[in-house]
Amino acid sequence: MSSQKVQNIMQQMTIEEKIGQLIQLSADFFQDGQAVITGPMKSSNLTLDTVYTVGSVLGISGAKKVRQIQHDYLKNSRLKVPLLFMADVVHGYQTIFPIPLALGASFNPETMKIASQVAAQESAAGGVHVTFAPMVDLVRDPRWGRVMESTGEDPYLNSVMADASVRGFQGTDLDGQHVAACVKHFAAYGAPEAGREYNTVDISEWRFKEQYLPAYQAAVDAQALLVMTSFNTLFGVPATANQHLMRDILRNELKFDGVLISDWDAIAELINHSVAGDLETAADLALKAGVDIDMMAFAYSKYLKKAASLDQTTADLIDESVTRILELKDKLGLFDDPYRGITEEREQSEIKTSANLTAAQTAAEESIVLLKNQRQTLPLAADTQAALIGPVAETGDLLGSWSWQGKASETESIQSALGAEMPNLKVATGVAYRSLNQKELAAAVTVARQQDVIIVALGLPSSESGEATSLTNIKLPDEQLMLLRKLAQLNKPIISLIISGRPMDLSEVDALSDAVVFAWFPGSRGAKAISNILLGKVNPSGKLPMTFPRSVGQVPIYYNHYRTGRPITNTPEDDENKYQSKYTDQKNSPLYPFGFGLSYAEIKVKDVEIVADQITTDGKLQVNVTLVNQSSRQGKTVIEAYVHQHVSETVRPVKSLVDFDKVTITANSSQKFRISIPCERFAAVHTNLEKYVDAGQYTLMVGLDSENVVAVPFVIK
């Protein structure tokens, strides 16, 4: 039931004013603090008067600018219904945190929550009301550039991080320090065929509900106020026109009652999808699917010409959507204060504070993954004679895609951060990201030859991850691999430091390196975090949220795959038996598995004990896990618990993550930790598409990554 305030406004609105609330415009329509209509925008059935009825705008921030536009808008709006300001605040506003995939690598929901809280606080001070985040799409194909916006390949990890992010953005009461979260992209946007952006998604509804739906459910359960439709098709129908997806699943099954917004121009794209012959038909399909806000397709503005003669069904659907939009504005407190307390003074005092930057650095330190450390090459002593070589050595391009208000030009480089701690550091670029100069290459090799240890800073620029950056080759560029080969010929310890927004084929990098550190795009304080990891001031504790393949030919590769009728046995017999589900030119196994990440501390699982090996469907599995640290260093690690169901109506994954806990274990000690797993986490989706727990035999597997586990049986009665 909507509030009395919303009901009163609805009673006063004309149909034209209602339609206006369904339209979202870009920043182009608002210049110099007021609304404008220019050029081709005149063909969109919009007049200046109409612009003063639209419900929301995207891509505008800054306290002064937002106040000016809101003031001008209200001055010209008959009913004084405030404008909503929305923006892509994905992993930070001006204080940039590691990319979401890196935050997933932290395996720490508190880290995700703090990152979202800081992003909300800063963007709210800058006048933003709604962020288009979190992206909770399950992803298994590193060719797709938007993997960097996700938290990885696992339904449970994604669900935990989705919950933490929504709660961080929105807080408990959505005060002026918080913003509304918009969960995206509904649904299954992260599974495009061939990893190609905007491509078809073709999965069964059973698989969708089994693996892709849980994270959306978690975000909705956390009270996310908006959901965004995805560009892709699902079950044969584009998401933005998919009534089954939006009405039956999102609204009825997930109980979502907030605002549903299209992605950019997605309603108009229904024409390209060939489910609508014109924009007016596309608008009808989207409205019937329950899409409340049309982002920049100008489809709903088609209703303006025939507003007075709309049929009752369409009018009722418009009322339904307008009510939800007004309720959102009410929850944000815009009717009480259209400016939500923003001032230039507040903006200046709350953005890029020392505390926020420290939080971003801590998040980066939690997210960096140590993939290899042969002969304890790391950590380095500060007085080491080290060479820092490579295209990422001297750049501030450490923020990653979707760092809207972040400035690479103001971001400290790895050279600067390491140089401040290592007086004997020498630096040479050697090659650019994708180009090579023989003279510069030779100079870099000369510098490296003079030093005892070589740090090679390699990777991809931020422009090569994010939206519309699909790749067929997920190796480092040839120029960078050539540099690494030249340096390897010097027979000195090599530390490869990789900056990237996606999992990569690092097979050659691994072979040529003594140590491999994967830092993702680590954000505003990423260089300092990298320095602290390399020098051992911080013990690495990140774990991979996605599997890293040996070759792009293995993609998609993920740990929680289903059993086949002819599985490999991981015994010598596999070499003799041709008729198995395997490659003949490469191992099935990944280069680095899901959940993998090393530490400078030597931590191992010593013992796993189930308290009671029989539980009921409404009970909890209590497990004691003993870890031993056989080193003189205190360290963090992640206890990872997986389960396999032996027999089920539908096929089950070889293992599924059901719990994880980031813990600290002191030096030279053995510590016992208790984990408690609700039985509902063992539920499976059955042939009737309902999810419930089966009685029967299960195996619990506990380890510090998904491959090296201790297995113990239990029974659900």
Short mmCIF file of N, CA and C in Angstrom, two decimals, residues 199-309:
data_model
loop_
_atom_site.label_atom_id
_atom_site.label_comp_id
_atom_site.label_asym_id
_atom_site.label_seq_id
_atom_site.Cartn_x
_atom_site.Cartn_y
_atom_site.Cartn_z
N ASN A 199 25.39 -10.56 -26.51
CA ASN A 199 25.00 -11.73 -27.29
C ASN A 199 23.89 -12.52 -26.59
N THR A 200 23.36 -13.48 -27.33
CA THR A 200 22.30 -14.36 -26.84
C THR A 200 22.73 -15.13 -25.59
N VAL A 201 21.80 -15.30 -24.67
CA VAL A 201 21.99 -16.22 -23.55
C VAL A 201 20.97 -17.34 -23.71
N ASP A 202 21.45 -18.57 -23.71
CA ASP A 202 20.55 -19.71 -23.92
C ASP A 202 20.85 -20.78 -22.89
N ILE A 203 20.16 -20.69 -21.76
CA ILE A 203 20.27 -21.70 -20.71
C ILE A 203 18.86 -22.11 -20.30
N SER A 204 18.74 -23.30 -19.75
CA SER A 204 17.43 -23.77 -19.33
C SER A 204 16.97 -23.01 -18.09
N GLU A 205 15.67 -23.00 -17.86
CA GLU A 205 15.16 -22.35 -16.66
C GLU A 205 15.62 -23.09 -15.42
N TRP A 206 15.79 -24.41 -15.53
CA TRP A 206 16.32 -25.17 -14.40
C TRP A 206 17.72 -24.68 -14.03
N ARG A 207 18.59 -24.56 -15.02
CA ARG A 207 19.96 -24.11 -14.73
C ARG A 207 19.97 -22.66 -14.25
N PHE A 208 19.10 -21.85 -14.83
CA PHE A 208 18.99 -20.46 -14.40
C PHE A 208 18.66 -20.38 -12.91
N LYS A 209 17.67 -21.15 -12.50
CA LYS A 209 17.25 -21.08 -11.09
C LYS A 209 18.27 -21.75 -10.17
N GLU A 210 18.97 -22.72 -10.67
CA GLU A 210 19.96 -23.43 -9.87
C GLU A 210 21.19 -22.57 -9.58
N GLN A 211 21.67 -21.85 -10.59
CA GLN A 211 22.97 -21.20 -10.46
C GLN A 211 22.94 -19.67 -10.59
N TYR A 212 22.09 -19.15 -11.46
CA TYR A 212 22.13 -17.72 -11.75
C TYR A 212 21.20 -16.90 -10.87
N LEU A 213 20.09 -17.47 -10.47
CA LEU A 213 19.08 -16.72 -9.72
C LEU A 213 19.46 -16.41 -8.27
N PRO A 214 20.23 -17.26 -7.57
CA PRO A 214 20.44 -17.03 -6.15
C PRO A 214 20.99 -15.65 -5.78
N ALA A 215 21.92 -15.11 -6.55
CA ALA A 215 22.49 -13.80 -6.18
C ALA A 215 21.46 -12.69 -6.34
N TYR A 216 20.61 -12.77 -7.38
CA TYR A 216 19.53 -11.78 -7.51
C TYR A 216 18.58 -11.90 -6.32
N GLN A 217 18.28 -13.14 -5.94
CA GLN A 217 17.40 -13.36 -4.79
C GLN A 217 17.99 -12.73 -3.54
N ALA A 218 19.29 -12.91 -3.33
CA ALA A 218 19.95 -12.35 -2.16
C ALA A 218 19.87 -10.83 -2.14
N ALA A 219 20.06 -10.22 -3.31
CA ALA A 219 19.99 -8.76 -3.39
C ALA A 219 18.58 -8.25 -3.12
N VAL A 220 17.59 -8.95 -3.65
CA VAL A 220 16.20 -8.56 -3.41
C VAL A 220 15.85 -8.76 -1.94
N ASP A 221 16.30 -9.86 -1.36
CA ASP A 221 16.05 -10.11 0.06
C ASP A 221 16.70 -9.05 0.94
N ALA A 222 17.79 -8.46 0.46
CA ALA A 222 18.46 -7.38 1.19
C ALA A 222 17.76 -6.04 1.01
N GLN A 223 16.61 -6.07 0.32
CA GLN A 223 15.75 -4.89 0.13
C GLN A 223 16.29 -3.89 -0.89
N ALA A 224 17.00 -4.39 -1.91
CA ALA A 224 17.41 -3.50 -3.00
C ALA A 224 16.19 -2.82 -3.59
N LEU A 225 16.30 -1.52 -3.83
CA LEU A 225 15.13 -0.73 -4.22
C LEU A 225 14.89 -0.69 -5.71
N LEU A 226 15.90 -1.06 -6.51
CA LEU A 226 15.73 -1.07 -7.96
C LEU A 226 16.39 -2.31 -8.54
N VAL A 227 15.90 -2.70 -9.71
CA VAL A 227 16.51 -3.76 -10.51
C VAL A 227 16.58 -3.25 -11.94
N MET A 228 17.66 -3.58 -12.64
CA MET A 228 17.83 -3.18 -14.05
C MET A 228 17.68 -4.40 -14.95
N THR A 229 16.98 -4.23 -16.06
CA THR A 229 16.86 -5.32 -17.03
C THR A 229 18.17 -5.49 -17.78
N SER A 230 18.38 -6.68 -18.32
CA SER A 230 19.60 -6.95 -19.08
C SER A 230 19.33 -6.83 -20.57
N PHE A 231 20.42 -6.68 -21.33
CA PHE A 231 20.30 -6.53 -22.79
C PHE A 231 19.95 -7.85 -23.49
N ASN A 232 20.29 -8.97 -22.86
CA ASN A 232 20.26 -10.25 -23.55
C ASN A 232 18.86 -10.87 -23.62
N THR A 233 18.76 -11.86 -24.46
CA THR A 233 17.57 -12.70 -24.46
C THR A 233 17.72 -13.78 -23.39
N LEU A 234 16.60 -14.30 -22.92
CA LEU A 234 16.59 -15.43 -21.98
C LEU A 234 15.29 -16.18 -22.18
N PHE A 235 15.38 -17.49 -22.31
CA PHE A 235 14.23 -18.34 -22.62
C PHE A 235 13.57 -17.89 -23.93
N GLY A 236 14.39 -17.37 -24.85
CA GLY A 236 13.91 -17.01 -26.18
C GLY A 236 13.30 -15.64 -26.31
N VAL A 237 13.27 -14.85 -25.23
CA VAL A 237 12.65 -13.52 -25.27
C VAL A 237 13.62 -12.50 -24.67
N PRO A 238 13.82 -11.34 -25.31
CA PRO A 238 14.67 -10.32 -24.70
C PRO A 238 14.18 -9.96 -23.30
N ALA A 239 15.11 -9.81 -22.37
CA ALA A 239 14.74 -9.60 -20.96
C ALA A 239 13.81 -8.42 -20.78
N THR A 240 14.02 -7.35 -21.51
CA THR A 240 13.24 -6.13 -21.30
C THR A 240 11.79 -6.29 -21.73
N ALA A 241 11.48 -7.34 -22.49
CA ALA A 241 10.09 -7.61 -22.89
C ALA A 241 9.59 -8.93 -22.32
N ASN A 242 10.34 -9.51 -21.39
CA ASN A 242 10.09 -10.87 -20.95
C ASN A 242 9.16 -10.89 -19.74
N GLN A 243 7.85 -11.07 -19.99
CA GLN A 243 6.87 -11.03 -18.90
C GLN A 243 7.08 -12.18 -17.91
N HIS A 244 7.43 -13.35 -18.40
CA HIS A 244 7.66 -14.48 -17.49
C HIS A 244 8.82 -14.18 -16.54
N LEU A 245 9.88 -13.62 -17.10
CA LEU A 245 11.06 -13.30 -16.29
C LEU A 245 10.76 -12.20 -15.28
N MET A 246 10.12 -11.13 -15.75
CA MET A 246 9.93 -9.96 -14.89
C MET A 246 8.70 -10.07 -13.99
N ARG A 247 7.62 -10.57 -14.52
CA ARG A 247 6.39 -10.65 -13.71
C ARG A 247 6.38 -11.93 -12.85
N ASP A 248 6.57 -13.07 -13.51
CA ASP A 248 6.44 -14.34 -12.78
C ASP A 248 7.61 -14.57 -11.81
N ILE A 249 8.83 -14.38 -12.32
CA ILE A 249 10.00 -14.72 -11.50
C ILE A 249 10.39 -13.56 -10.59
N LEU A 250 10.66 -12.38 -11.17
CA LEU A 250 11.14 -11.26 -10.35
C LEU A 250 10.09 -10.77 -9.37
N ARG A 251 8.90 -10.47 -9.88
CA ARG A 251 7.86 -9.89 -9.02
C ARG A 251 7.22 -10.94 -8.11
N ASN A 252 6.81 -12.08 -8.68
CA ASN A 252 6.03 -13.04 -7.89
C ASN A 252 6.91 -13.98 -7.06
N GLU A 253 7.93 -14.58 -7.69
CA GLU A 253 8.75 -15.55 -6.96
C GLU A 253 9.74 -14.87 -6.01
N LEU A 254 10.43 -13.85 -6.51
CA LEU A 254 11.42 -13.17 -5.68
C LEU A 254 10.79 -12.10 -4.79
N LYS A 255 9.53 -11.78 -5.03
CA LYS A 255 8.79 -10.80 -4.22
C LYS A 255 9.39 -9.40 -4.32
N PHE A 256 9.92 -9.06 -5.49
CA PHE A 256 10.47 -7.72 -5.68
C PHE A 256 9.34 -6.73 -5.94
N ASP A 257 9.28 -5.67 -5.15
CA ASP A 257 8.22 -4.68 -5.32
C ASP A 257 8.76 -3.28 -5.59
N GLY A 258 10.05 -3.20 -5.96
CA GLY A 258 10.66 -1.91 -6.22
C GLY A 258 10.55 -1.49 -7.67
N VAL A 259 11.43 -0.58 -8.06
CA VAL A 259 11.42 0.01 -9.41
C VAL A 259 12.26 -0.84 -10.36
N LEU A 260 11.70 -1.14 -11.52
CA LEU A 260 12.40 -1.86 -12.57
C LEU A 260 12.75 -0.88 -13.68
N ILE A 261 14.03 -0.76 -13.99
CA ILE A 261 14.49 0.20 -14.99
C ILE A 261 15.17 -0.54 -16.13
N SER A 262 14.98 -0.07 -17.35
CA SER A 262 15.68 -0.69 -18.48
C SER A 262 17.13 -0.26 -18.48
N ASP A 263 17.97 -1.01 -19.16
CA ASP A 263 19.32 -0.54 -19.43
C ASP A 263 19.25 0.47 -20.58
N TRP A 264 20.36 1.10 -20.89
CA TRP A 264 20.42 2.19 -21.88
C TRP A 264 19.86 1.73 -23.23
N ASP A 265 18.77 2.36 -23.64
CA ASP A 265 18.16 2.15 -24.96
C ASP A 265 17.65 0.72 -25.16
N ALA A 266 17.51 -0.04 -24.08
CA ALA A 266 17.17 -1.46 -24.22
C ALA A 266 15.77 -1.67 -24.79
N ILE A 267 14.85 -0.76 -24.51
CA ILE A 267 13.50 -0.93 -25.05
C ILE A 267 13.53 -0.77 -26.57
N ALA A 268 14.26 0.20 -27.07
CA ALA A 268 14.37 0.38 -28.53
C ALA A 268 15.05 -0.82 -29.17
N GLU A 269 15.96 -1.48 -28.45
CA GLU A 269 16.66 -2.62 -29.00
C GLU A 269 15.75 -3.82 -29.22
N LEU A 270 14.56 -3.80 -28.67
CA LEU A 270 13.60 -4.87 -28.95
C LEU A 270 13.29 -4.96 -30.44
N ILE A 271 13.46 -3.85 -31.15
CA ILE A 271 13.26 -3.84 -32.60
C ILE A 271 14.37 -4.65 -33.27
N ASN A 272 15.62 -4.43 -32.84
CA ASN A 272 16.74 -5.21 -33.38
C ASN A 272 16.62 -6.69 -33.04
N HIS A 273 16.04 -6.97 -31.88
CA HIS A 273 15.83 -8.37 -31.48
C HIS A 273 14.71 -9.02 -32.30
N SER A 274 13.98 -8.23 -33.04
CA SER A 274 12.88 -8.70 -33.91
C SER A 274 11.68 -9.22 -33.14
N VAL A 275 11.45 -8.67 -31.95
CA VAL A 275 10.21 -8.98 -31.25
C VAL A 275 9.25 -7.79 -31.28
N ALA A 276 9.70 -6.67 -31.84
CA ALA A 276 8.85 -5.50 -32.03
C ALA A 276 9.16 -4.89 -33.38
N GLY A 277 8.11 -4.44 -34.07
CA GLY A 277 8.30 -3.84 -35.39
C GLY A 277 8.55 -2.36 -35.34
N ASP A 278 8.19 -1.71 -34.24
CA ASP A 278 8.40 -0.28 -34.12
C ASP A 278 8.52 0.08 -32.64
N LEU A 279 8.84 1.34 -32.39
CA LEU A 279 9.12 1.77 -31.03
C LEU A 279 7.87 1.76 -30.16
N GLU A 280 6.75 2.03 -30.73
CA GLU A 280 5.51 2.03 -29.94
C GLU A 280 5.18 0.62 -29.46
N THR A 281 5.37 -0.37 -30.33
CA THR A 281 5.16 -1.76 -29.93
C THR A 281 6.16 -2.17 -28.86
N ALA A 282 7.40 -1.72 -29.04
CA ALA A 282 8.44 -2.02 -28.05
C ALA A 282 8.05 -1.46 -26.68
N ALA A 283 7.51 -0.25 -26.68
CA ALA A 283 7.07 0.36 -25.42
C ALA A 283 5.96 -0.46 -24.77
N ASP A 284 5.01 -0.93 -25.57
CA ASP A 284 3.92 -1.75 -25.03
C ASP A 284 4.46 -3.04 -24.40
N LEU A 285 5.40 -3.69 -25.09
CA LEU A 285 5.96 -4.94 -24.59
C LEU A 285 6.70 -4.72 -23.26
N ALA A 286 7.48 -3.65 -23.19
CA ALA A 286 8.24 -3.38 -21.97
C ALA A 286 7.32 -3.03 -20.81
N LEU A 287 6.31 -2.23 -21.08
CA LEU A 287 5.38 -1.84 -20.01
C LEU A 287 4.62 -3.06 -19.49
N LYS A 288 4.21 -3.94 -20.39
CA LYS A 288 3.51 -5.16 -19.96
C LYS A 288 4.43 -6.08 -19.16
N ALA A 289 5.72 -6.03 -19.45
CA ALA A 289 6.68 -6.82 -18.68
C ALA A 289 6.95 -6.21 -17.31
N GLY A 290 6.50 -4.98 -17.11
CA GLY A 290 6.67 -4.34 -15.81
C GLY A 290 7.84 -3.40 -15.71
N VAL A 291 8.41 -2.97 -16.85
CA VAL A 291 9.53 -2.03 -16.82
C VAL A 291 8.98 -0.64 -16.49
N ASP A 292 9.44 -0.08 -15.38
CA ASP A 292 8.89 1.19 -14.91
C ASP A 292 9.55 2.40 -15.54
N ILE A 293 10.86 2.33 -15.79
CA ILE A 293 11.59 3.49 -16.30
C ILE A 293 12.28 3.12 -17.61
N ASP A 294 12.09 3.95 -18.60
CA ASP A 294 12.70 3.81 -19.92
C ASP A 294 13.95 4.68 -19.95
N MET A 295 15.12 4.03 -19.95
CA MET A 295 16.38 4.76 -19.98
C MET A 295 16.79 5.06 -21.42
N MET A 296 16.58 6.27 -21.85
CA MET A 296 17.13 6.83 -23.08
C MET A 296 16.73 6.13 -24.37
N ALA A 297 15.59 5.43 -24.37
CA ALA A 297 15.10 4.86 -25.63
C ALA A 297 14.01 5.74 -26.23
N PHE A 298 13.45 6.66 -25.42
CA PHE A 298 12.35 7.53 -25.83
C PHE A 298 11.16 6.73 -26.33
N ALA A 299 11.02 5.51 -25.79
CA ALA A 299 9.90 4.66 -26.19
C ALA A 299 8.63 5.06 -25.46
N TYR A 300 8.73 5.26 -24.14
CA TYR A 300 7.54 5.63 -23.39
C TYR A 300 7.05 7.03 -23.76
N SER A 301 7.94 7.86 -24.29
CA SER A 301 7.49 9.18 -24.74
C SER A 301 6.55 9.08 -25.94
N LYS A 302 6.54 7.90 -26.58
CA LYS A 302 5.59 7.68 -27.68
C LYS A 302 4.14 7.74 -27.18
N TYR A 303 3.94 7.44 -25.89
CA TYR A 303 2.58 7.50 -25.34
C TYR A 303 2.08 8.93 -25.23
N LEU A 304 2.99 9.91 -25.26
CA LEU A 304 2.59 11.29 -25.01
C LEU A 304 1.63 11.81 -26.08
N LYS A 305 1.85 11.41 -27.34
CA LYS A 305 1.00 11.91 -28.42
C LYS A 305 -0.44 11.43 -28.31
N LYS A 306 -0.61 10.25 -27.74
CA LYS A 306 -1.96 9.71 -27.63
C LYS A 306 -2.38 9.55 -26.17
N ALA A 307 -1.80 10.40 -25.30
CA ALA A 307 -2.01 10.25 -23.86
C ALA A 307 -3.48 10.24 -23.48
N ALA A 308 -4.25 11.11 -24.10
CA ALA A 308 -5.65 11.25 -23.70
C ALA A 308 -6.49 10.05 -24.12
N SER A 309 -6.00 9.28 -25.08
CA SER A 309 -6.81 8.18 -25.61
C SER A 309 -6.23 6.81 -25.28
#
